[in-house]
Short mmCIF file of C-alpha atoms in Angstrom, two decimals:
data_model
loop_
_atom_site.label_atom_id
_atom_site.label_comp_id
_atom_site.label_asym_id
_atom_site.label_seq_id
_atom_site.Cartn_x
_atom_site.Cartn_y
_atom_site.Cartn_z
CA MET A 1410 247.59 -136.01 269.14
CA ALA A 1411 248.23 -137.88 272.38
CA GLN A 1412 250.83 -135.29 273.36
CA LEU A 1413 248.39 -132.44 272.71
CA ARG A 1414 245.72 -134.16 274.75
CA ALA A 1415 248.11 -134.83 277.67
CA ALA A 1416 249.32 -131.24 277.67
CA GLY A 1417 245.78 -129.86 277.55
CA LEU A 1418 246.57 -127.99 274.34
CA TRP A 1419 243.50 -128.92 272.34
CA PRO A 1420 242.50 -125.67 270.60
CA THR A 1421 239.11 -124.22 271.56
CA PRO A 1422 237.04 -123.11 268.53
CA ARG A 1423 236.23 -119.41 268.47
CA ARG A 1424 233.02 -119.61 266.47
CA ILE A 1425 230.68 -122.48 265.61
CA ALA A 1426 228.14 -122.67 262.80
CA THR A 1427 225.19 -124.66 264.15
CA LEU A 1428 222.76 -125.96 261.53
CA SER A 1429 219.10 -126.61 262.33
CA VAL A 1430 217.25 -126.60 259.02
CA HIS A 1431 213.79 -127.84 259.90
CA THR A 1432 213.12 -126.22 263.26
CA SER A 1433 214.20 -122.99 264.90
CA PRO A 1434 215.53 -122.76 268.46
CA LEU A 1435 213.23 -119.76 268.84
CA GLU A 1436 210.10 -121.90 268.42
CA GLN A 1437 208.04 -123.24 271.31
CA PRO A 1438 208.86 -126.91 272.04
CA GLY A 1439 205.93 -129.30 272.15
CA THR A 1440 204.20 -128.57 268.87
CA GLY A 1441 204.94 -128.72 265.16
CA ASP A 1442 208.52 -129.87 264.63
CA ALA A 1443 209.83 -128.25 267.81
CA GLY A 1444 210.85 -130.62 270.59
CA GLY A 1445 213.79 -131.76 272.63
CA MET A 1446 216.26 -130.90 269.87
CA ASN A 1447 215.24 -127.24 270.11
CA VAL A 1448 215.84 -127.26 273.87
CA TYR A 1449 219.19 -129.00 273.33
CA ILE A 1450 220.43 -126.38 270.85
CA VAL A 1451 219.26 -123.44 272.97
CA GLU A 1452 220.74 -124.66 276.25
CA VAL A 1453 224.06 -125.81 274.83
CA SER A 1454 224.53 -122.66 272.73
CA LYS A 1455 223.98 -120.36 275.70
CA ARG A 1456 226.53 -122.21 277.77
CA LEU A 1457 229.14 -122.35 275.03
CA ALA A 1458 228.75 -118.60 274.51
CA ALA A 1459 229.15 -117.99 278.24
CA TRP A 1460 232.46 -119.86 277.99
CA GLY A 1461 233.67 -117.63 275.16
CA VAL A 1462 232.64 -119.68 272.10
CA GLU A 1463 230.39 -117.73 269.73
CA VAL A 1464 227.53 -119.68 268.18
CA GLU A 1465 225.61 -118.82 265.02
CA ILE A 1466 222.52 -120.95 264.42
CA PHE A 1467 221.26 -121.26 260.85
CA THR A 1468 217.59 -122.16 260.48
CA ARG A 1469 214.92 -121.81 257.81
CA ALA A 1470 212.81 -118.64 257.83
CA THR A 1471 209.13 -119.50 258.31
CA SER A 1472 207.76 -115.95 258.14
CA SER A 1473 208.51 -112.86 256.09
CA ASP A 1474 208.38 -110.84 259.31
CA LEU A 1475 211.43 -112.54 260.78
CA PRO A 1476 214.60 -110.40 260.84
CA PRO A 1477 217.64 -111.87 259.09
CA VAL A 1478 219.51 -112.20 262.40
CA VAL A 1479 218.23 -112.42 265.97
CA GLU A 1480 220.38 -112.32 269.09
CA MET A 1481 219.03 -115.20 271.16
CA ALA A 1482 221.52 -114.60 273.99
CA PRO A 1483 224.87 -112.83 274.36
CA GLY A 1484 227.20 -114.55 271.91
CA VAL A 1485 224.40 -116.57 270.27
CA HIS A 1486 222.77 -115.42 267.03
CA VAL A 1487 220.05 -117.08 264.97
CA ARG A 1488 220.27 -116.55 261.21
CA HIS A 1489 217.04 -116.99 259.25
CA ILE A 1490 217.71 -118.39 255.79
CA THR A 1491 215.09 -118.00 253.08
CA ALA A 1492 214.51 -121.38 251.45
CA GLY A 1493 211.15 -122.11 249.88
CA PRO A 1494 207.78 -120.66 250.93
CA PHE A 1495 207.65 -119.23 254.41
CA GLU A 1496 204.57 -121.20 255.43
CA GLY A 1497 202.82 -124.41 254.48
CA LEU A 1498 205.97 -126.45 253.87
CA SER A 1499 206.02 -129.74 255.77
CA LYS A 1500 209.19 -131.38 257.06
CA GLU A 1501 208.77 -134.08 254.42
CA GLU A 1502 208.94 -131.41 251.71
CA LEU A 1503 212.02 -129.66 253.07
CA PRO A 1504 214.63 -131.81 251.25
CA SER A 1505 213.59 -130.04 248.05
CA GLN A 1506 214.81 -126.77 249.58
CA LEU A 1507 218.20 -127.95 250.84
CA CYS A 1508 219.97 -126.44 247.83
CA ALA A 1509 218.45 -123.02 248.54
CA PHE A 1510 219.23 -123.32 252.25
CA THR A 1511 222.83 -124.34 251.57
CA ASN A 1512 223.21 -121.36 249.26
CA GLY A 1513 222.07 -119.04 252.06
CA VAL A 1514 224.52 -120.60 254.51
CA LEU A 1515 227.43 -120.30 252.09
CA ARG A 1516 226.55 -116.69 251.27
CA ALA A 1517 226.53 -115.78 254.97
CA GLU A 1518 230.02 -117.21 255.38
CA ALA A 1519 231.27 -115.53 252.19
CA ALA A 1520 230.47 -112.14 253.70
CA HIS A 1521 233.20 -112.70 256.30
CA PRO A 1522 236.97 -113.18 256.02
CA PRO A 1523 238.12 -116.76 255.32
CA GLY A 1524 238.20 -118.96 258.39
CA TYR A 1525 235.32 -117.15 260.10
CA TYR A 1526 233.86 -120.42 261.39
CA ASP A 1527 236.09 -122.99 263.05
CA LEU A 1528 233.61 -125.85 263.05
CA ILE A 1529 230.16 -126.94 261.86
CA HIS A 1530 227.71 -128.79 264.10
CA SER A 1531 224.63 -130.08 262.29
CA HIS A 1532 221.49 -131.39 263.96
CA TYR A 1533 219.22 -133.92 262.20
CA TRP A 1534 219.94 -135.45 258.84
CA MET A 1535 218.82 -132.56 256.61
CA SER A 1536 221.16 -130.20 258.42
CA GLY A 1537 223.84 -132.85 258.01
CA GLN A 1538 223.45 -132.69 254.24
CA VAL A 1539 224.07 -128.93 254.36
CA GLY A 1540 226.99 -129.38 256.74
CA TRP A 1541 228.55 -131.96 254.43
CA LEU A 1542 228.82 -129.42 251.61
CA ALA A 1543 229.77 -126.47 253.83
CA ARG A 1544 232.59 -128.56 255.28
CA GLU A 1545 234.07 -129.04 251.82
CA ARG A 1546 233.76 -125.36 250.93
CA TRP A 1547 235.03 -123.94 254.22
CA GLY A 1548 237.71 -126.49 255.01
CA VAL A 1549 236.57 -127.00 258.61
CA PRO A 1550 235.51 -130.12 260.54
CA HIS A 1551 231.89 -131.23 260.57
CA VAL A 1552 230.30 -132.66 263.74
CA HIS A 1553 226.87 -134.26 263.39
CA THR A 1554 224.14 -135.23 265.86
CA ALA A 1555 221.29 -137.27 264.36
CA HIS A 1556 218.84 -137.01 267.31
CA THR A 1557 216.61 -139.62 265.64
CA LEU A 1558 217.41 -142.33 263.09
CA ALA A 1559 215.08 -143.47 260.31
CA LYS A 1560 216.06 -147.14 260.45
CA VAL A 1561 215.42 -147.27 264.17
CA LYS A 1562 212.10 -145.41 263.90
CA ASN A 1563 210.92 -147.75 261.14
CA ARG A 1564 211.85 -150.78 263.22
CA LEU A 1565 209.79 -149.50 266.16
CA ILE A 1566 207.03 -147.75 264.22
CA ALA A 1567 203.72 -147.09 265.96
CA THR A 1568 200.51 -148.54 264.57
CA GLY A 1569 199.04 -146.15 262.02
CA ASP A 1570 202.21 -144.08 261.71
CA ARG A 1571 204.01 -143.46 258.42
CA PRO A 1572 207.43 -145.04 257.91
CA GLU A 1573 210.37 -142.76 257.22
CA PRO A 1574 211.08 -142.54 253.47
CA LYS A 1575 214.00 -144.18 251.69
CA ALA A 1576 215.37 -140.74 250.79
CA ARG A 1577 215.92 -140.00 254.47
CA VAL A 1578 217.64 -143.34 255.03
CA ILE A 1579 220.03 -142.66 252.16
CA GLY A 1580 220.62 -139.11 253.36
CA GLU A 1581 221.47 -140.31 256.85
CA GLU A 1582 223.85 -142.93 255.49
CA GLN A 1583 225.70 -140.26 253.52
CA VAL A 1584 225.96 -137.83 256.42
CA ILE A 1585 227.11 -140.49 258.88
CA THR A 1586 229.82 -141.63 256.47
CA GLU A 1587 231.08 -138.15 255.62
CA SER A 1588 231.02 -136.44 259.03
CA ASP A 1589 234.29 -135.93 260.87
CA ARG A 1590 232.73 -136.69 264.25
CA LEU A 1591 229.39 -138.15 265.35
CA VAL A 1592 227.77 -137.29 268.67
CA ALA A 1593 225.25 -139.77 270.10
CA ASN A 1594 222.92 -138.97 272.99
CA THR A 1595 223.33 -142.41 274.60
CA ARG A 1596 225.41 -145.54 274.20
CA PHE A 1597 222.33 -147.21 272.71
CA GLU A 1598 222.18 -144.60 269.95
CA ALA A 1599 225.91 -145.09 269.38
CA GLN A 1600 225.30 -148.83 268.98
CA ASP A 1601 222.51 -148.13 266.47
CA LEU A 1602 224.83 -145.89 264.46
CA VAL A 1603 227.38 -148.69 264.24
CA THR A 1604 225.06 -151.64 263.67
CA CYS A 1605 222.48 -149.98 261.43
CA TYR A 1606 224.65 -147.46 259.57
CA ASP A 1607 228.18 -148.91 259.72
CA ALA A 1608 229.42 -145.79 261.49
CA ASP A 1609 233.13 -145.70 262.29
CA PRO A 1610 233.35 -146.27 266.08
CA THR A 1611 236.49 -144.12 266.27
CA LYS A 1612 234.44 -141.12 265.13
CA LEU A 1613 231.75 -141.64 267.76
CA SER A 1614 231.37 -139.80 271.06
CA VAL A 1615 228.53 -140.16 273.55
CA VAL A 1616 227.42 -136.88 275.12
CA GLN A 1617 224.22 -137.08 277.13
CA PRO A 1618 221.71 -134.22 277.00
CA GLY A 1619 221.00 -132.37 280.21
CA VAL A 1620 218.30 -130.62 282.19
CA ASP A 1621 217.98 -127.13 283.65
CA LEU A 1622 218.24 -128.07 287.32
CA GLY A 1623 217.60 -124.48 288.36
CA ARG A 1624 214.20 -124.39 286.67
CA PHE A 1625 213.12 -128.01 287.10
CA ARG A 1626 213.28 -128.70 290.82
CA PRO A 1627 211.05 -130.10 293.56
CA SER A 1628 208.61 -127.78 295.28
CA SER A 1629 209.60 -126.27 298.60
CA GLY A 1630 207.48 -126.69 301.70
CA ASP A 1631 204.76 -129.25 302.21
CA PRO A 1632 204.49 -131.39 299.04
CA ALA A 1633 200.70 -131.81 299.18
CA THR A 1634 200.10 -128.08 299.66
CA ALA A 1635 202.52 -127.18 296.88
CA GLN A 1636 200.98 -129.74 294.52
CA ALA A 1637 197.50 -128.31 295.12
CA ALA A 1638 198.83 -124.80 294.40
CA ASP A 1639 200.43 -125.95 291.13
CA ARG A 1640 197.15 -127.59 290.08
CA ARG A 1641 195.20 -124.41 290.82
CA ARG A 1642 197.68 -122.39 288.82
CA LEU A 1643 197.10 -124.61 285.78
CA GLY A 1644 193.35 -124.92 286.27
CA LEU A 1645 193.54 -128.66 286.98
CA PRO A 1646 191.50 -130.69 289.48
CA GLU A 1647 192.94 -130.43 292.98
CA ARG A 1648 191.46 -133.71 294.13
CA GLY A 1649 192.15 -137.16 292.84
CA HIS A 1650 195.18 -138.49 291.04
CA LEU A 1651 196.80 -136.83 288.03
CA VAL A 1652 199.02 -138.41 285.35
CA ALA A 1653 200.62 -136.11 282.79
CA PHE A 1654 201.85 -136.61 279.25
CA VAL A 1655 204.09 -133.85 277.86
CA GLY A 1656 205.21 -133.81 274.23
CA ARG A 1657 204.20 -133.51 270.62
CA ILE A 1658 200.91 -135.16 269.70
CA GLN A 1659 201.84 -137.84 267.19
CA PRO A 1660 201.73 -141.66 267.07
CA LEU A 1661 205.48 -141.92 267.74
CA LYS A 1662 205.02 -140.42 271.22
CA GLY A 1663 202.22 -142.86 272.10
CA PRO A 1664 199.73 -140.59 273.92
CA ASP A 1665 196.92 -142.87 272.72
CA VAL A 1666 198.40 -145.65 274.89
CA LEU A 1667 197.74 -143.52 277.96
CA ILE A 1668 194.13 -142.77 277.00
CA ARG A 1669 193.44 -146.42 276.20
CA ALA A 1670 194.97 -147.39 279.56
CA LEU A 1671 192.62 -144.92 281.26
CA ALA A 1672 189.67 -146.84 279.81
CA ALA A 1673 191.05 -150.25 280.90
CA ASP A 1674 190.66 -152.08 284.19
CA PRO A 1675 191.62 -151.27 286.88
CA LEU A 1676 192.12 -147.57 285.98
CA ARG A 1677 188.56 -147.15 284.68
CA GLU A 1678 187.21 -146.89 288.23
CA THR A 1679 190.08 -144.78 289.59
CA ASP A 1680 189.64 -141.11 290.50
CA LEU A 1681 192.19 -140.07 287.89
CA THR A 1682 192.71 -137.23 285.43
CA VAL A 1683 195.07 -137.64 282.49
CA VAL A 1684 196.58 -134.37 281.22
CA ILE A 1685 197.80 -134.28 277.62
CA CYS A 1686 200.09 -131.27 277.18
CA GLY A 1687 201.33 -130.53 273.65
CA GLY A 1688 200.34 -129.80 270.09
CA PRO A 1689 199.93 -131.82 266.88
CA SER A 1690 203.13 -132.75 265.06
CA GLY A 1691 204.33 -135.00 262.24
CA SER A 1692 201.74 -137.53 261.13
CA GLY A 1693 199.59 -136.33 264.04
CA LEU A 1694 198.75 -133.30 261.91
CA ASP A 1695 196.67 -135.59 259.69
CA ARG A 1696 194.13 -135.95 262.51
CA PRO A 1697 194.75 -133.20 265.08
CA THR A 1698 191.60 -134.14 267.02
CA SER A 1699 192.27 -137.88 267.06
CA LEU A 1700 192.91 -138.04 270.83
CA ILE A 1701 189.73 -136.13 271.59
CA GLU A 1702 187.81 -138.55 269.38
CA LEU A 1703 189.54 -141.55 270.98
CA ALA A 1704 188.67 -140.40 274.51
CA ALA A 1705 185.05 -139.88 273.47
CA SER A 1706 184.81 -143.30 271.83
CA LEU A 1707 186.15 -144.94 275.00
CA GLY A 1708 183.87 -142.98 277.29
CA VAL A 1709 186.65 -141.25 279.23
CA SER A 1710 186.39 -137.68 277.92
CA ASP A 1711 185.54 -136.43 281.41
CA LYS A 1712 188.85 -137.82 282.68
CA VAL A 1713 191.12 -136.25 280.04
CA ARG A 1714 192.31 -132.64 280.00
CA PHE A 1715 194.19 -131.07 277.12
CA LEU A 1716 196.69 -128.25 277.62
CA PRO A 1717 198.70 -126.34 275.01
CA PRO A 1718 202.51 -126.55 275.22
CA GLN A 1719 203.79 -124.96 278.43
CA THR A 1720 207.02 -123.04 278.95
CA GLY A 1721 209.34 -122.17 281.80
CA GLU A 1722 207.88 -122.25 285.28
CA ALA A 1723 204.46 -123.34 283.98
CA LEU A 1724 205.99 -126.53 282.59
CA ALA A 1725 207.79 -127.20 285.87
CA ALA A 1726 204.49 -126.58 287.70
CA LEU A 1727 202.77 -129.20 285.52
CA TYR A 1728 205.42 -131.79 286.32
CA ARG A 1729 205.06 -131.07 290.04
CA ALA A 1730 201.25 -131.06 289.82
CA ALA A 1731 201.27 -134.64 288.54
CA ASP A 1732 201.52 -137.75 290.67
CA LEU A 1733 203.21 -139.47 287.73
CA VAL A 1734 204.48 -138.46 284.30
CA ALA A 1735 203.97 -141.00 281.52
CA VAL A 1736 206.30 -141.33 278.52
CA PRO A 1737 204.82 -144.12 276.36
CA SER A 1738 206.93 -143.34 273.27
CA HIS A 1739 207.62 -146.01 270.69
CA ASN A 1740 211.14 -144.62 270.31
CA GLU A 1741 213.22 -141.90 271.99
CA SER A 1742 216.86 -141.10 271.38
CA PHE A 1743 216.99 -139.77 274.95
CA GLY A 1744 213.77 -138.63 276.64
CA LEU A 1745 214.20 -135.06 277.85
CA VAL A 1746 210.68 -134.88 279.33
CA ALA A 1747 211.45 -137.86 281.56
CA VAL A 1748 214.52 -136.18 283.05
CA GLU A 1749 212.78 -132.82 283.50
CA ALA A 1750 209.90 -134.50 285.35
CA GLN A 1751 212.27 -136.46 287.60
CA ALA A 1752 214.21 -133.30 288.40
CA CYS A 1753 210.91 -131.93 289.75
CA GLY A 1754 210.57 -134.98 291.97
CA THR A 1755 207.85 -136.69 289.94
CA PRO A 1756 208.34 -140.40 289.19
CA VAL A 1757 208.15 -141.38 285.52
CA VAL A 1758 206.48 -144.37 283.91
CA ALA A 1759 208.20 -144.86 280.56
CA ALA A 1760 208.36 -147.35 277.74
CA ALA A 1761 211.53 -149.43 277.89
CA VAL A 1762 212.82 -148.21 274.53
CA GLY A 1763 215.86 -146.30 273.26
CA GLY A 1764 217.33 -143.67 275.51
CA LEU A 1765 214.47 -143.93 278.01
CA VAL A 1766 216.19 -146.90 279.65
CA MET A 1767 218.97 -144.47 280.61
CA ALA A 1768 216.77 -141.46 281.31
CA VAL A 1769 214.75 -143.53 283.81
CA THR A 1770 216.23 -146.00 286.29
CA ASP A 1771 213.71 -148.78 286.78
CA GLU A 1772 212.31 -148.97 290.33
CA VAL A 1773 214.68 -146.20 291.42
CA SER A 1774 213.40 -143.04 289.70
CA GLY A 1775 210.38 -144.52 287.96
CA VAL A 1776 209.12 -147.65 286.26
CA LEU A 1777 209.93 -148.99 282.79
CA VAL A 1778 207.18 -150.82 280.92
CA ASN A 1779 207.89 -153.42 278.27
CA GLY A 1780 205.66 -152.86 275.26
CA HIS A 1781 202.66 -150.61 274.70
CA ASP A 1782 199.72 -152.78 275.71
CA PRO A 1783 197.23 -150.42 277.40
CA ALA A 1784 196.30 -153.18 279.88
CA ASP A 1785 199.92 -153.41 281.04
CA TRP A 1786 200.13 -149.65 281.40
CA ALA A 1787 196.87 -149.58 283.34
CA ARG A 1788 198.16 -152.15 285.83
CA VAL A 1789 201.50 -150.36 286.32
CA LEU A 1790 199.89 -146.95 286.78
CA ASP A 1791 197.22 -148.29 289.12
CA ASP A 1792 199.79 -150.06 291.30
CA LEU A 1793 201.76 -146.85 291.68
CA LEU A 1794 198.74 -144.65 292.34
CA ARG A 1795 197.59 -147.02 295.08
CA SER A 1796 200.99 -146.92 296.81
CA PRO A 1797 201.93 -143.44 298.10
CA ALA A 1798 204.92 -144.88 299.97
CA ARG A 1799 206.33 -146.37 296.78
CA ARG A 1800 205.78 -143.09 294.91
CA ALA A 1801 207.54 -141.19 297.70
CA ARG A 1802 210.53 -143.52 297.45
CA LEU A 1803 210.65 -143.13 293.67
CA SER A 1804 210.31 -139.36 294.03
CA LEU A 1805 213.50 -139.19 296.09
CA GLY A 1806 215.26 -141.45 293.59
CA ALA A 1807 214.00 -139.31 290.71
CA VAL A 1808 215.61 -136.14 292.08
CA GLN A 1809 218.88 -137.95 292.76
CA HIS A 1810 218.92 -139.54 289.31
CA ALA A 1811 218.15 -136.28 287.49
CA ALA A 1812 221.04 -134.60 289.30
CA ASN A 1813 223.37 -136.67 287.09
CA PHE A 1814 222.26 -134.64 284.07
CA SER A 1815 223.03 -130.98 283.45
CA TRP A 1816 223.43 -128.79 280.40
CA ASP A 1817 226.81 -127.61 281.71
CA ARG A 1818 228.02 -131.20 281.54
CA THR A 1819 226.55 -131.58 278.04
CA ALA A 1820 228.23 -128.40 276.80
CA ASP A 1821 231.52 -129.46 278.35
CA GLY A 1822 231.32 -132.83 276.59
CA LEU A 1823 230.59 -131.19 273.26
CA LEU A 1824 233.45 -128.76 273.73
CA ARG A 1825 235.82 -131.71 274.16
CA VAL A 1826 234.52 -133.20 270.91
CA TYR A 1827 234.95 -129.86 269.15
CA ARG A 1828 238.52 -129.45 270.37
CA GLU A 1829 239.46 -132.94 269.23
CA ALA A 1830 237.81 -132.43 265.84
CA VAL A 1831 239.62 -129.12 265.26
CA SER A 1832 242.97 -130.59 266.33
CA GLU A 1833 242.59 -133.65 264.13
CA HIS A 1834 241.59 -131.49 261.19
CA ARG A 1835 244.55 -129.18 261.62
CA ALA A 1836 246.87 -132.17 261.91
CA LEU A 1837 245.57 -133.50 258.58
CA ILE A 1838 246.16 -130.12 256.94
CA ALA A 1839 249.68 -129.96 258.36
CA ALA A 1840 250.39 -133.48 257.12
CA ARG A 1841 249.10 -132.59 253.68
CA LEU A 1842 251.28 -129.50 253.50
CA ALA A 1843 254.25 -131.59 254.58
CA GLY A 1844 253.49 -134.07 251.82
CA SER A 1845 253.12 -136.96 254.21
CA TYR A 1846 249.37 -137.49 253.75
CA SER A 1847 247.58 -138.55 250.60
CA TRP A 1848 244.12 -136.98 250.07
#
């Protein structure tokens, strides 16, 4: 192995089967079950394909109108697998359909000559369960990325949120044990995999997610003029301060912390608008109007604006329109929104949890807040809004910090993991054939 690595002879996989059971890369991030993981799969797949590695993404069909296969980009195809009813099936109910989904995945592979896929990369624990079986049937290595971990989420659960079920914990333990390689978004996630799940450290690789630095960038020209133009484009107030929250509306993401902070001193008397951009998701679906009701009960409805999930340039415009972007999550494996906002030159105020402590550099690209006390958040936000010089300094640091992240770098890191996994797998097969390895 060392000789192969030194000689640069790690084999590059020709075709990868990417598994994303519960959410499709074709869905709009920011609502339902679509979030940063969707962006991750889309951006990495496009770059791998551009480098000559074909990617086929298997996801569950959620409509009878969906074609069996969609070309998402040259060299990237999305396969819709029928598993359970097309609509009305929550993520919590999906484990009951894993057998049907696995059957669809295996049938797709059976239609091709043996060895069609060189490697499986599963995302989230349910996909990992499918990848575990496909690995045994196809005789190829299985790489898994958890994205979120039940034990960690339950340890940091938001008030009023539902804990992750025992079935998920067991499922994650199985997948983590059986996978050939594990990819963590940050070193903190890697530590959680080892300490909470007894993951084998020799199977672990840290590959940080990236950001589209071509799309998410600072405005050109005079910052104040450009910010006013972005606010007009989105129909937001041009005067006064603006703090934005971008993400799925659920207790885990903590948008209620921001609204409660808005009603606390000293923010209550500040000329400030809080923009909540996203749609209900997870346990937030139980009360989709909860934030509207909360703002009304606190008397700050006139200071809160709600926007549906934004895409492309509109999302970048929202980041640039804001004086600050707030990420008050109770847990994040990385924090893609934080990096996107910083790439646009907007400082981020984030909870000091999980991957956010890497996504945001405290007092360099933003400010990290310990805990979720609305009074603490109000003080931090007010201090920043009252100090344009400090925000300007953090804005420069935000752009510089975000430049350390790119999807090209992420794809390159994954490709190294893939090459090592394929080489190790082939070495095991060769050893078995030679009779020198006991299975």
